[in-house]
CSV table of C-alpha atoms in Angstrom, one decimal:
chain,number,residue,atom,x,y,z
A,1385,SER,CA,130.2,100.6,126.5
A,1386,SER,CA,133.5,98.8,125.7
A,1387,ARG,CA,134.5,98.5,122.3
A,1388,GLY,CA,135.8,94.7,122.8
A,1389,PRO,CA,134.0,92.3,122.2
A,1390,GLY,CA,130.6,93.5,122.1
A,1391,GLY,CA,131.6,96.7,119.9
A,1392,CYS,CA,131.9,96.5,116.0
A,1393,SER,CA,134.5,99.0,115.7
A,1394,ASP,CA,137.2,96.1,116.0
A,1395,MET,CA,134.7,93.3,114.0
A,1396,VAL,CA,133.2,94.1,110.8
A,1397,PRO,CA,133.7,97.2,108.9
A,1398,SER,CA,130.3,99.1,107.9
A,1399,ALA,CA,131.3,98.5,104.3
A,1400,ALA,CA,131.5,95.3,104.7
A,1401,TYR,CA,128.3,95.1,106.5
A,1402,GLY,CA,126.3,98.0,105.0
A,1403,ALA,CA,127.0,96.1,101.0
A,1404,THR,CA,124.4,93.3,101.0
A,1405,MET,CA,122.0,96.6,101.7
A,1406,LEU,CA,123.6,98.0,98.6
A,1407,GLY,CA,122.7,93.6,96.9
A,1408,SER,CA,119.2,94.0,98.6
A,1409,ALA,CA,118.1,97.3,97.9
A,1410,ALA,CA,119.3,97.4,94.1
A,1411,MET,CA,116.7,94.3,93.3
A,1412,ASN,CA,114.3,94.6,96.1
A,1413,ASN,CA,113.2,99.0,95.1
A,1414,VAL,CA,113.1,97.4,91.3
A,1415,TRP,CA,111.0,93.9,91.9
A,1416,VAL,CA,108.6,95.4,94.0
A,1417,THR,CA,107.7,98.6,91.8
A,1418,TYR,CA,107.5,96.8,88.6
A,1419,SER,CA,106.9,92.5,89.3
A,1420,ILE,CA,102.9,93.4,90.0
A,1421,PRO,CA,102.7,95.3,86.4
A,1422,PHE,CA,104.9,93.0,85.0
A,1423,PHE,CA,102.3,89.9,85.4
A,1424,SER,CA,99.2,91.7,85.2
A,1425,SER,CA,99.3,92.3,82.0
A,1426,ARG,CA,100.0,88.0,81.9
A,1427,LEU,CA,97.4,86.9,85.0
A,1428,SER,CA,93.6,86.4,84.7
A,1429,SER,CA,92.5,87.8,87.9
A,1430,SER,CA,92.6,84.0,89.3
A,1431,SER,CA,95.6,83.6,89.1
A,1432,PHE,CA,97.0,86.5,90.3
A,1433,PHE,CA,95.0,85.6,93.6
A,1434,LEU,CA,95.6,82.0,94.0
A,1435,GLY,CA,99.6,82.9,93.1
A,1436,GLN,CA,99.4,85.0,96.0
A,1437,ALA,CA,97.6,83.0,98.2
A,1438,LEU,CA,100.1,80.4,98.0
A,1439,TYR,CA,102.9,83.1,98.2
A,1440,MET,CA,101.1,84.3,101.2
A,1441,VAL,CA,101.5,81.3,103.3
A,1442,TRP,CA,104.8,80.2,102.5
A,1443,ASN,CA,106.0,83.8,102.8
A,1444,ALA,CA,104.5,84.0,106.4
A,1445,LEU,CA,106.5,80.3,107.4
A,1446,ASN,CA,109.8,80.4,105.9
A,1447,ASP,CA,110.7,83.3,108.3
A,1448,PRO,CA,110.4,81.6,111.5
A,1449,LEU,CA,111.5,78.3,110.2
A,1450,ILE,CA,114.5,79.8,108.1
A,1451,GLY,CA,115.3,82.1,111.8
A,1452,TRP,CA,114.9,78.8,113.7
A,1453,ILE,CA,117.6,76.5,111.6
A,1454,SER,CA,119.7,79.9,111.8
A,1455,ASP,CA,119.9,79.6,115.7
A,1456,MET,CA,120.1,76.2,116.1
A,1457,SER,CA,123.5,76.6,113.7
A,1458,PRO,CA,126.2,76.3,115.8
A,1459,GLY,CA,129.0,79.5,115.7
A,1460,LEU,CA,128.3,82.4,114.5
A,1461,MET,CA,129.9,81.4,111.4
A,1462,ARG,CA,128.1,79.0,110.0
A,1463,ARG,CA,125.0,80.7,111.1
A,1464,ARG,CA,124.8,83.7,109.4
A,1465,ILE,CA,127.6,83.6,106.9
A,1466,PRO,CA,126.9,81.2,104.7
A,1467,ALA,CA,123.6,82.8,104.0
A,1468,ILE,CA,124.9,85.6,102.9
A,1469,ARG,CA,127.7,84.1,100.5
A,1470,TYR,CA,125.9,82.3,98.7
A,1471,GLY,CA,122.1,83.2,99.5
A,1472,GLY,CA,122.7,86.8,97.9
A,1473,PRO,CA,124.5,85.6,94.7
A,1474,LEU,CA,121.3,82.8,94.1
A,1475,TRP,CA,119.2,85.3,94.7
A,1476,ALA,CA,120.4,87.7,91.7
A,1477,LEU,CA,120.2,85.4,89.8
A,1478,VAL,CA,117.0,84.3,90.1
A,1479,PHE,CA,115.6,87.6,90.1
A,1480,SER,CA,117.4,88.1,86.7
A,1481,LEU,CA,116.0,85.6,85.4
A,1482,SER,CA,112.4,86.6,87.0
A,1483,TRP,CA,111.9,88.9,84.1
A,1484,LEU,CA,112.3,86.3,81.2
A,1485,ASP,CA,109.0,85.2,79.7
A,1486,TRP,CA,108.5,81.0,79.8
A,1487,GLY,CA,108.1,80.5,76.2
A,1488,ASP,CA,104.4,81.7,74.7
A,1489,GLU,CA,103.0,83.8,77.9
A,1490,GLY,CA,101.4,85.8,75.1
A,1491,HIS,CA,98.1,84.8,76.0
A,1492,LYS,CA,96.5,86.5,79.0
A,1493,GLY,CA,95.4,84.1,81.7
A,1494,SER,CA,97.6,81.1,80.8
A,1495,PHE,CA,99.1,78.4,82.7
A,1496,LEU,CA,102.2,78.9,82.1
A,1497,SER,CA,102.1,82.6,83.6
A,1498,ALA,CA,100.2,81.1,86.4
A,1499,ILE,CA,103.3,79.4,87.3
A,1500,HIS,CA,105.9,81.1,86.2
A,1501,PHE,CA,104.1,83.9,88.4
A,1502,THR,CA,104.3,81.8,92.5
A,1503,LEU,CA,107.1,79.7,91.6
A,1504,ALA,CA,109.1,83.7,91.1
A,1505,LEU,CA,108.0,84.9,93.8
A,1506,CYS,CA,108.4,82.2,95.8
A,1507,ALA,CA,111.8,81.7,94.9
A,1508,TYR,CA,112.5,85.2,95.1
A,1509,ASP,CA,110.7,85.9,99.1
A,1510,GLY,CA,112.5,82.6,99.8
A,1511,LEU,CA,116.5,83.3,99.0
A,1512,LEU,CA,115.5,87.6,100.2
A,1513,THR,CA,114.5,85.8,103.5
A,1514,THR,CA,117.8,83.9,103.5
A,1515,VAL,CA,119.7,86.8,102.9
A,1516,GLU,CA,118.2,89.3,105.0
A,1517,LEU,CA,116.8,87.4,107.5
A,1518,ASN,CA,120.7,87.1,108.3
A,1519,HIS,CA,122.2,90.3,107.7
A,1520,GLY,CA,119.8,91.8,110.3
A,1521,ALA,CA,120.2,89.1,113.1
A,1522,LEU,CA,124.0,89.8,112.9
A,1523,LEU,CA,123.7,93.1,114.4
A,1524,ALA,CA,121.7,91.7,118.1
A,1525,ASP,CA,124.7,89.6,117.7
A,1526,ILE,CA,127.8,91.9,116.8
A,1527,SER,CA,127.0,94.4,120.1
A,1528,SER,CA,124.6,94.9,122.3
A,1529,SER,CA,125.3,99.1,122.3
A,1530,VAL,CA,122.7,101.4,121.0
A,1531,GLU,CA,125.8,103.2,119.1
A,1532,ASP,CA,127.6,100.5,117.5
A,1533,ARG,CA,124.0,99.0,116.2
A,1534,THR,CA,123.7,102.4,114.8
A,1535,LYS,CA,126.2,102.3,113.4
A,1536,LEU,CA,125.9,99.1,111.3
A,1537,ASN,CA,122.2,100.1,110.8
A,1538,GLN,CA,124.1,104.1,109.3
A,1539,ALA,CA,126.4,101.6,106.8
A,1540,SER,CA,123.3,99.5,105.4
A,1541,ALA,CA,121.7,102.6,104.8
A,1542,ILE,CA,124.5,104.5,102.6
A,1543,GLY,CA,124.6,101.0,101.3
A,1544,ALA,CA,120.6,101.0,100.2
A,1545,VAL,CA,121.3,104.6,99.1
A,1546,ILE,CA,123.8,103.4,96.3
A,1547,GLY,CA,121.6,100.6,95.8
A,1548,SER,CA,118.5,102.6,95.3
A,1549,CYS,CA,120.0,104.1,92.8
A,1550,SER,CA,118.3,101.1,90.0
A,1551,SER,CA,114.7,103.0,90.7
A,1552,PHE,CA,115.4,105.8,88.8
A,1553,PHE,CA,117.1,103.6,85.7
A,1554,GLY,CA,114.4,101.2,86.7
A,1555,HIS,CA,111.5,103.3,85.3
A,1556,MET,CA,113.8,104.8,82.6
A,1557,TYR,CA,113.9,101.5,80.6
A,1558,TRP,CA,110.3,100.6,82.0
A,1559,ASN,CA,107.5,100.4,79.3
A,1560,PRO,CA,104.4,100.4,81.0
A,1561,VAL,CA,102.1,99.0,78.2
A,1562,PRO,CA,100.5,96.4,78.6
A,1563,GLY,CA,102.7,93.3,76.0
A,1564,ALA,CA,105.0,96.5,75.3
A,1565,ASP,CA,109.4,95.2,74.3
A,1566,LEU,CA,110.8,94.8,77.3
A,1567,HIS,CA,114.3,93.7,76.1
A,1568,LEU,CA,116.2,96.6,77.5
A,1569,PHE,CA,114.2,96.7,81.0
A,1570,ARG,CA,115.8,92.6,80.9
A,1571,ARG,CA,118.7,94.2,79.9
A,1572,PHE,CA,119.0,96.7,82.8
A,1573,SER,CA,117.4,93.9,85.5
A,1574,ALA,CA,120.5,91.3,84.4
A,1575,VAL,CA,122.9,94.5,85.0
A,1576,VAL,CA,121.5,94.8,88.6
A,1577,SER,CA,121.9,91.2,89.4
A,1578,LEU,CA,125.4,91.2,88.7
A,1579,ILE,CA,126.0,94.3,90.6
A,1580,SER,CA,124.8,92.3,93.2
A,1581,ALA,CA,125.9,89.3,93.2
A,1582,LEU,CA,129.7,91.0,93.3
A,1583,ALA,CA,128.4,93.1,97.0
A,1584,PHE,CA,126.7,89.9,98.6
A,1585,THR,CA,129.9,88.3,97.7
A,1586,TYR,CA,131.5,91.5,99.0
A,1587,SER,CA,130.1,91.8,102.4
A,1588,ALA,CA,130.4,87.9,103.0
A,1589,HIS,CA,134.0,88.4,102.0
A,1590,GLY,CA,134.7,91.2,104.8
A,1591,ILE,CA,132.4,89.4,107.4
A,1592,SER,CA,134.1,86.8,107.4
A,1593,ARG,CA,137.9,87.7,107.4
A,1594,HIS,CA,136.5,88.9,111.0
A,1595,GLU,CA,135.6,85.2,111.9
A,1596,GLN,CA,138.5,85.3,115.2
A,1597,SER,CA,136.7,88.4,117.1
A,1598,LEU,CA,133.3,87.5,116.2
A,1599,GLU,CA,133.8,84.2,117.2
A,1600,LEU,CA,135.8,84.6,120.4
A,1601,LYS,CA,132.3,87.1,121.6
A,1602,GLU,CA,129.9,84.0,120.9
A,1603,LYS,CA,132.9,81.5,123.0
A,1604,LEU,CA,132.9,83.9,126.0
A,1605,GLU,CA,129.0,84.5,126.4
A,1606,GLU,CA,129.2,80.1,125.9
A,1607,THR,CA,131.9,79.1,128.3
A,1608,SER,CA,130.1,81.9,130.9
A,1609,SER,CA,126.9,79.5,131.0
A,1610,GLU,CA,127.6,76.3,129.6
A,1611,LEU,CA,125.4,74.2,131.7
A,1612,HIS,CA,122.6,76.4,130.5
A,1613,HIS,CA,123.7,76.0,127.3
A,1614,LYS,CA,123.5,72.4,127.1
A,1615,ALA,CA,120.1,72.6,128.1
A,1616,SER,CA,118.7,75.8,126.5
A,1617,THR,CA,119.7,74.0,122.8
A,1618,ARG,CA,117.8,71.2,124.1
A,1619,LYS,CA,114.9,73.7,124.6
A,1620,SER,CA,111.6,72.3,121.5
A,1621,VAL,CA,110.2,75.3,119.3
A,1622,ALA,CA,107.0,75.1,121.1
A,1623,ILE,CA,108.3,76.3,124.4
A,1624,VAL,CA,110.7,78.8,122.5
A,1625,MET,CA,107.4,79.8,120.3
A,1626,LYS,CA,105.3,79.7,123.6
A,1627,GLN,CA,107.8,82.3,125.2
A,1628,LEU,CA,107.6,84.8,122.3
A,1629,TRP,CA,103.9,84.5,121.8
A,1630,ASN,CA,103.5,85.8,125.5
A,1631,HIS,CA,106.8,88.4,125.0
A,1632,LYS,CA,104.2,91.9,125.7
A,1633,ASN,CA,106.5,94.1,123.2
A,1634,LEU,CA,107.1,92.2,120.5
A,1635,GLY,CA,103.4,91.0,120.0
A,1636,VAL,CA,103.1,95.0,120.4
A,1637,PHE,CA,105.5,95.6,117.6
A,1638,THR,CA,104.3,93.1,115.1
A,1639,LEU,CA,100.9,94.6,115.3
A,1640,VAL,CA,102.8,98.0,114.5
A,1641,SER,CA,104.4,96.1,111.9
A,1642,ALA,CA,102.3,94.1,110.1
A,1643,LEU,CA,100.5,97.5,109.5
A,1644,GLN,CA,103.6,99.2,108.1
A,1645,VAL,CA,104.3,96.0,105.6
A,1646,PHE,CA,101.0,96.3,104.1
A,1647,GLU,CA,101.1,100.1,103.8
A,1648,CYS,CA,104.9,99.8,102.6
A,1649,THR,CA,104.4,96.8,100.2
A,1650,PHE,CA,101.2,98.2,98.8
A,1651,GLU,CA,102.6,101.7,98.1
A,1652,LYS,CA,105.4,100.1,96.2
A,1653,ASN,CA,104.0,97.4,94.2
A,1654,PHE,CA,101.8,100.3,92.8
A,1655,LEU,CA,104.0,103.7,93.0
A,1656,SER,CA,104.3,103.7,89.3
A,1657,SER,CA,100.2,102.8,88.9
A,1658,PHE,CA,100.4,106.2,91.4
A,1659,VAL,CA,102.8,108.2,88.8
A,1660,ASP,CA,101.8,107.1,85.8
A,1661,VAL,CA,98.1,108.3,86.5
A,1662,LEU,CA,98.3,110.7,88.9
A,1663,LEU,CA,100.9,112.6,88.0
A,1664,VAL,CA,100.0,112.7,83.9
A,1665,ASP,CA,101.5,116.2,83.3
A,1666,LEU,CA,104.7,115.9,84.2
A,1667,SER,CA,107.5,114.6,81.5
A,1668,ARG,CA,108.5,110.5,81.8
A,1669,LYS,CA,112.1,112.3,83.6
A,1670,THR,CA,110.3,113.7,86.3
A,1671,ARG,CA,108.5,110.6,87.5
A,1672,SER,CA,111.6,108.8,87.5
A,1673,LEU,CA,113.2,111.5,89.0
A,1674,ILE,CA,109.8,111.2,91.6
A,1675,ILE,CA,110.2,107.1,92.5
A,1676,SER,CA,114.3,107.2,93.0
A,1677,THR,CA,113.8,109.8,95.3
A,1678,SER,CA,111.6,107.8,97.3
A,1679,PHE,CA,113.7,105.0,97.6
A,1680,ILE,CA,116.9,106.5,98.4
A,1681,LEU,CA,115.3,109.3,100.9
A,1682,PRO,CA,114.5,107.1,103.3
A,1683,TRP,CA,117.9,105.5,103.6
A,1684,LEU,CA,119.1,109.1,103.8
A,1685,THR,CA,116.9,109.7,106.1
A,1686,THR,CA,118.4,106.7,108.2
A,1687,ILE,CA,121.8,108.0,108.1
A,1688,LEU,CA,120.6,111.5,109.4
A,1689,VAL,CA,118.4,110.7,112.0
A,1690,GLY,CA,121.6,108.0,113.9
A,1691,PRO,CA,122.4,110.7,116.5
A,1692,PHE,CA,118.8,111.3,117.6
A,1693,VAL,CA,118.1,107.7,117.7
A,1694,ASN,CA,121.7,107.8,119.5
A,1695,LYS,CA,120.8,110.4,121.9
A,1696,HIS,CA,116.3,110.1,122.6
A,1697,GLY,CA,116.0,106.4,121.8
A,1698,VAL,CA,114.0,104.8,118.1
A,1699,TYR,CA,110.2,105.1,120.2
A,1700,ARG,CA,110.6,108.6,120.3
A,1701,LEU,CA,111.3,108.7,116.4
A,1702,LEU,CA,108.9,106.3,115.5
A,1703,GLN,CA,105.8,107.6,116.7
A,1704,ILE,CA,107.3,110.8,115.3
A,1705,ALA,CA,107.2,109.6,112.0
A,1706,PHE,CA,103.3,108.1,112.9
A,1707,THR,CA,101.9,111.5,114.0
A,1708,LEU,CA,103.7,113.5,110.5
A,1709,LYS,CA,101.6,111.0,108.5
A,1710,LEU,CA,99.0,110.8,109.9
A,1711,MET,CA,99.0,114.7,109.8
A,1712,LEU,CA,99.9,114.7,105.6
A,1713,SER,CA,97.6,112.5,105.3
A,1714,MET,CA,94.3,114.9,106.6
A,1715,VAL,CA,96.1,117.8,104.8
A,1716,ALA,CA,96.8,115.9,101.5
A,1717,LEU,CA,92.9,114.7,101.8
A,1718,CYS,CA,91.6,118.1,102.2
A,1719,ILE,CA,93.8,119.3,98.7
A,1720,GLY,CA,92.5,116.9,96.3
A,1721,TYR,CA,94.3,114.9,93.6
A,1722,LYS,CA,94.1,117.9,91.2
A,1723,HIS,CA,97.5,119.8,92.6
A,1724,GLN,CA,100.2,117.2,91.1
A,1725,VAL,CA,102.9,118.6,92.3
A,1726,PHE,CA,101.8,118.7,95.7
A,1727,ILE,CA,100.5,115.4,94.8
A,1728,GLY,CA,104.0,114.1,93.8
A,1729,LEU,CA,105.5,116.1,97.0
A,1730,PHE,CA,102.9,113.9,99.1
A,1731,ALA,CA,104.0,110.4,98.1
A,1732,VAL,CA,107.1,111.2,98.3
A,1733,ALA,CA,106.9,112.2,101.6
A,1734,THR,CA,105.0,109.5,102.6
A,1735,ARG,CA,106.7,107.3,101.9
A,1736,VAL,CA,110.5,108.3,103.1
A,1737,LEU,CA,107.9,108.5,106.9
A,1738,THR,CA,107.0,104.9,105.5
A,1739,GLU,CA,110.5,103.4,104.9
A,1740,CYS,CA,111.8,105.2,107.6
A,1741,VAL,CA,109.9,103.4,110.1
A,1742,CYS,CA,110.7,100.1,108.4
A,1743,ARG,CA,114.1,100.8,108.1
A,1744,GLN,CA,114.3,101.5,112.0
A,1745,SER,CA,112.5,97.4,112.1
A,1746,THR,CA,115.9,95.9,112.1
A,1747,MET,CA,117.1,98.2,115.6
A,1748,VAL,CA,114.2,97.3,117.6
A,1749,LEU,CA,113.7,93.7,117.1
A,1750,ALA,CA,117.1,93.7,117.9
A,1751,ASP,CA,116.8,94.9,121.4
A,1752,LEU,CA,113.5,92.8,121.5
A,1753,ALA,CA,116.3,89.7,121.0
A,1754,ASP,CA,118.3,91.4,123.4
A,1755,GLU,CA,114.9,91.6,126.4
A,1756,ASP,CA,113.7,88.3,125.2
A,1757,LYS,CA,117.4,86.8,125.9
A,1758,TYR,CA,117.3,89.1,129.5
A,1759,LEU,CA,113.8,88.1,130.5
A,1760,HIS,CA,114.3,83.9,129.8
A,1761,ILE,CA,118.0,83.4,130.9
A,1762,ARG,CA,119.3,82.2,127.2
A,1763,ASP,CA,123.3,81.8,127.3
A,1764,ARG,CA,122.8,83.2,123.7
A,1765,SER,CA,120.5,85.1,121.5
A,1766,MET,CA,117.5,84.7,120.0
A,1767,SER,CA,117.3,87.0,117.5
A,1768,ALA,CA,116.7,85.4,113.7
A,1769,THR,CA,113.9,83.6,115.6
A,1770,VAL,CA,112.8,86.4,116.8
A,1771,MET,CA,112.7,88.4,113.7
A,1772,GLY,CA,111.1,85.0,112.2
A,1773,THR,CA,108.7,85.6,114.6
A,1774,ASN,CA,107.9,89.1,113.9
A,1775,ALA,CA,108.0,88.3,110.4
A,1776,LEU,CA,105.5,84.8,110.3
A,1777,PHE,CA,102.4,87.6,111.4
A,1778,THR,CA,103.5,90.3,109.3
A,1779,LYS,CA,104.5,88.8,106.4
A,1780,PRO,CA,100.8,88.2,104.4
A,1781,GLY,CA,100.7,91.8,104.2
A,1782,GLU,CA,103.5,91.3,101.3
A,1783,SER,CA,100.3,89.0,99.5
A,1784,LEU,CA,97.1,90.9,101.1
A,1785,ALA,CA,98.4,94.6,99.9
A,1786,PRO,CA,99.3,93.6,96.3
A,1787,MET,CA,95.4,91.8,96.1
A,1788,LEU,CA,93.5,94.5,97.7
A,1789,GLY,CA,95.6,96.6,95.0
A,1790,TRP,CA,94.5,94.5,92.1
A,1791,ALA,CA,90.8,94.3,93.0
A,1792,ILE,CA,90.6,98.0,93.5
A,1793,LEU,CA,92.0,99.2,90.3
A,1794,ASN,CA,90.3,96.3,88.4
A,1795,TYR,CA,86.9,97.3,89.8
A,1796,ARG,CA,84.4,98.4,87.0
A,1797,SER,CA,87.8,98.0,84.8
A,1798,SER,CA,88.5,95.9,81.3
A,1799,ASP,CA,90.0,92.4,81.9
A,1800,SER,CA,92.3,92.7,79.3
A,1801,LYS,CA,93.6,95.6,80.8
A,1802,GLY,CA,96.9,95.9,82.6
A,1803,ILE,CA,96.6,97.6,86.3
A,1804,GLY,CA,96.0,101.2,86.2
A,1805,GLN,CA,94.9,102.0,82.6
A,1806,GLY,CA,91.4,101.8,82.7
A,1807,GLN,CA,89.7,104.9,82.9
A,1808,GLY,CA,88.4,106.8,85.9
A,1809,GLN,CA,91.2,105.8,87.7
A,1810,GLN,CA,92.6,108.8,89.1
A,1811,THR,CA,90.0,109.2,92.0
A,1812,THR,CA,90.6,105.7,93.2
A,1813,LEU,CA,94.4,105.5,92.8
A,1814,PHE,CA,94.1,109.2,95.1
A,1815,TYR,CA,91.8,108.0,98.2
A,1816,CYS,CA,94.5,104.4,98.1
A,1817,LEU,CA,97.7,106.8,98.3
A,1818,VAL,CA,96.0,108.9,100.8
A,1819,LEU,CA,93.5,107.1,102.8
A,1820,GLY,CA,95.9,104.4,103.5
A,1821,PRO,CA,98.5,106.2,105.3
A,1822,LEU,CA,95.8,108.2,106.9
A,1823,PHE,CA,94.0,105.1,108.8
A,1824,VAL,CA,97.8,102.9,109.1
A,1825,ALA,CA,99.5,105.8,111.1
A,1826,SER,CA,96.1,106.1,113.3
A,1827,ALA,CA,96.6,102.3,114.5
A,1828,GLN,CA,99.8,102.9,114.7
A,1829,LEU,CA,99.7,105.8,117.3
A,1830,VAL,CA,97.6,103.9,119.3
A,1831,LEU,CA,99.4,100.8,119.2
A,1832,TRP,CA,102.6,102.6,120.0
A,1833,GLN,CA,101.7,103.8,123.6
A,1834,ASN,CA,102.0,100.4,124.4
A,1835,PHE,CA,105.0,99.6,124.5
A,1836,ARG,CA,107.3,99.4,127.0
A,1837,VAL,CA,110.7,98.7,127.5
A,1838,CYS,CA,112.3,96.5,130.1
A,1839,PRO,CA,114.0,98.8,132.7
A,1840,ALA,CA,116.5,96.4,134.2
A,1841,LEU,CA,118.2,95.7,130.6
A,1842,PRO,CA,122.1,97.0,130.8
A,1843,CYS,CA,121.1,99.8,127.4
A,1844,PRO,CA,117.3,99.8,126.7
A,1845,ALA,CA,118.0,101.1,122.8
A,1846,LEU,CA,113.6,102.9,123.6
A,1847,PRO,CA,113.4,104.0,126.5
A,1848,CYS,CA,110.0,103.9,128.7
A,1849,PRO,CA,107.6,107.1,127.5
């Protein structure tokens, strides 16, 4: 494809695009790994489930809302860039403040702890959505070329690899004992938030420097279909949502994504528990290395599979990932939890395969946004709305996963103990670690057979099988 208004080489530098994911990964890898253990020693079961229920509703609704607002705003710079420039540093501030106790939270199950938990979850996710949804939508806005999108996706992966180093140091400063002193961990989190804020600022500045090229692309599209643009902007939310609801490919991928988000969240939320309970014979530094590797390797894999995606498409890549995950889970189930070295390798391998699928989701959704634009003759891509609609049904998994994990790991355990601290947890954790990927991969393989790409698209990145 040409490298004119549709290409990325003369518009957005890869470093600027990837810097957003550096800041995102630096914070989010720490958050998803330690937020549940952090609050578990402060909350009663009823407070935890109520907070997660409220968060589930907010988490599902804010994505399509933010996506619609972003897509309906005139001008690419007013639609996407401010979300990164202002939302990013604010997100970093919320991340840093969330680890601080609000007054006396020493009493488990206090009302103040419940408020802290719920507000922290909702504020963190709202800002995460604002930044990452608009950053992902830029992929469809900037180019329709598979090669260009792969290049920018790889740039995001490189940024995330650098940011993921925070997971190693996070476990070094983290203390899993309930009620332990966390002042070193809080200082570390403050440093992470500062680095992330700087990365977001650099990213927004670097992308906005190419404002003229990006705006020219949008003006060319609008000029070619000005009358249709006036009609399409008057379309109600209900009409657009109905069109997306009837989009078969989007529906199939949403089901696959819902399973993926649930599994991914469950693994990340309880990874520290898996490592500390199942790998008790390994040193603390080794366990930290396992956790950090499980966050870094998926991004390295995203970089390495770029040529494969360009040649064979994302469809084949995801099909292979589902198959490998299913086979590994079956092998692990046969070997058992007593072989700690294998379990450590299995935990890393499944995390790599699970995250690899998540890392390709933006590519798939960008292609689905192209397909939606083609099918409904839109003057411009509704990429943020497509991503938001997908998240409407997938994001509840981010609440259901920790709720299920909390219920399982606290079954028959004393309410005074934290996650994974009770006796006899090894067998339970092992089956959680193995059976989850096994069942999810089986369902995803069945669903993925129904995915078909519109053959009339100019550059289908997902060739029909």
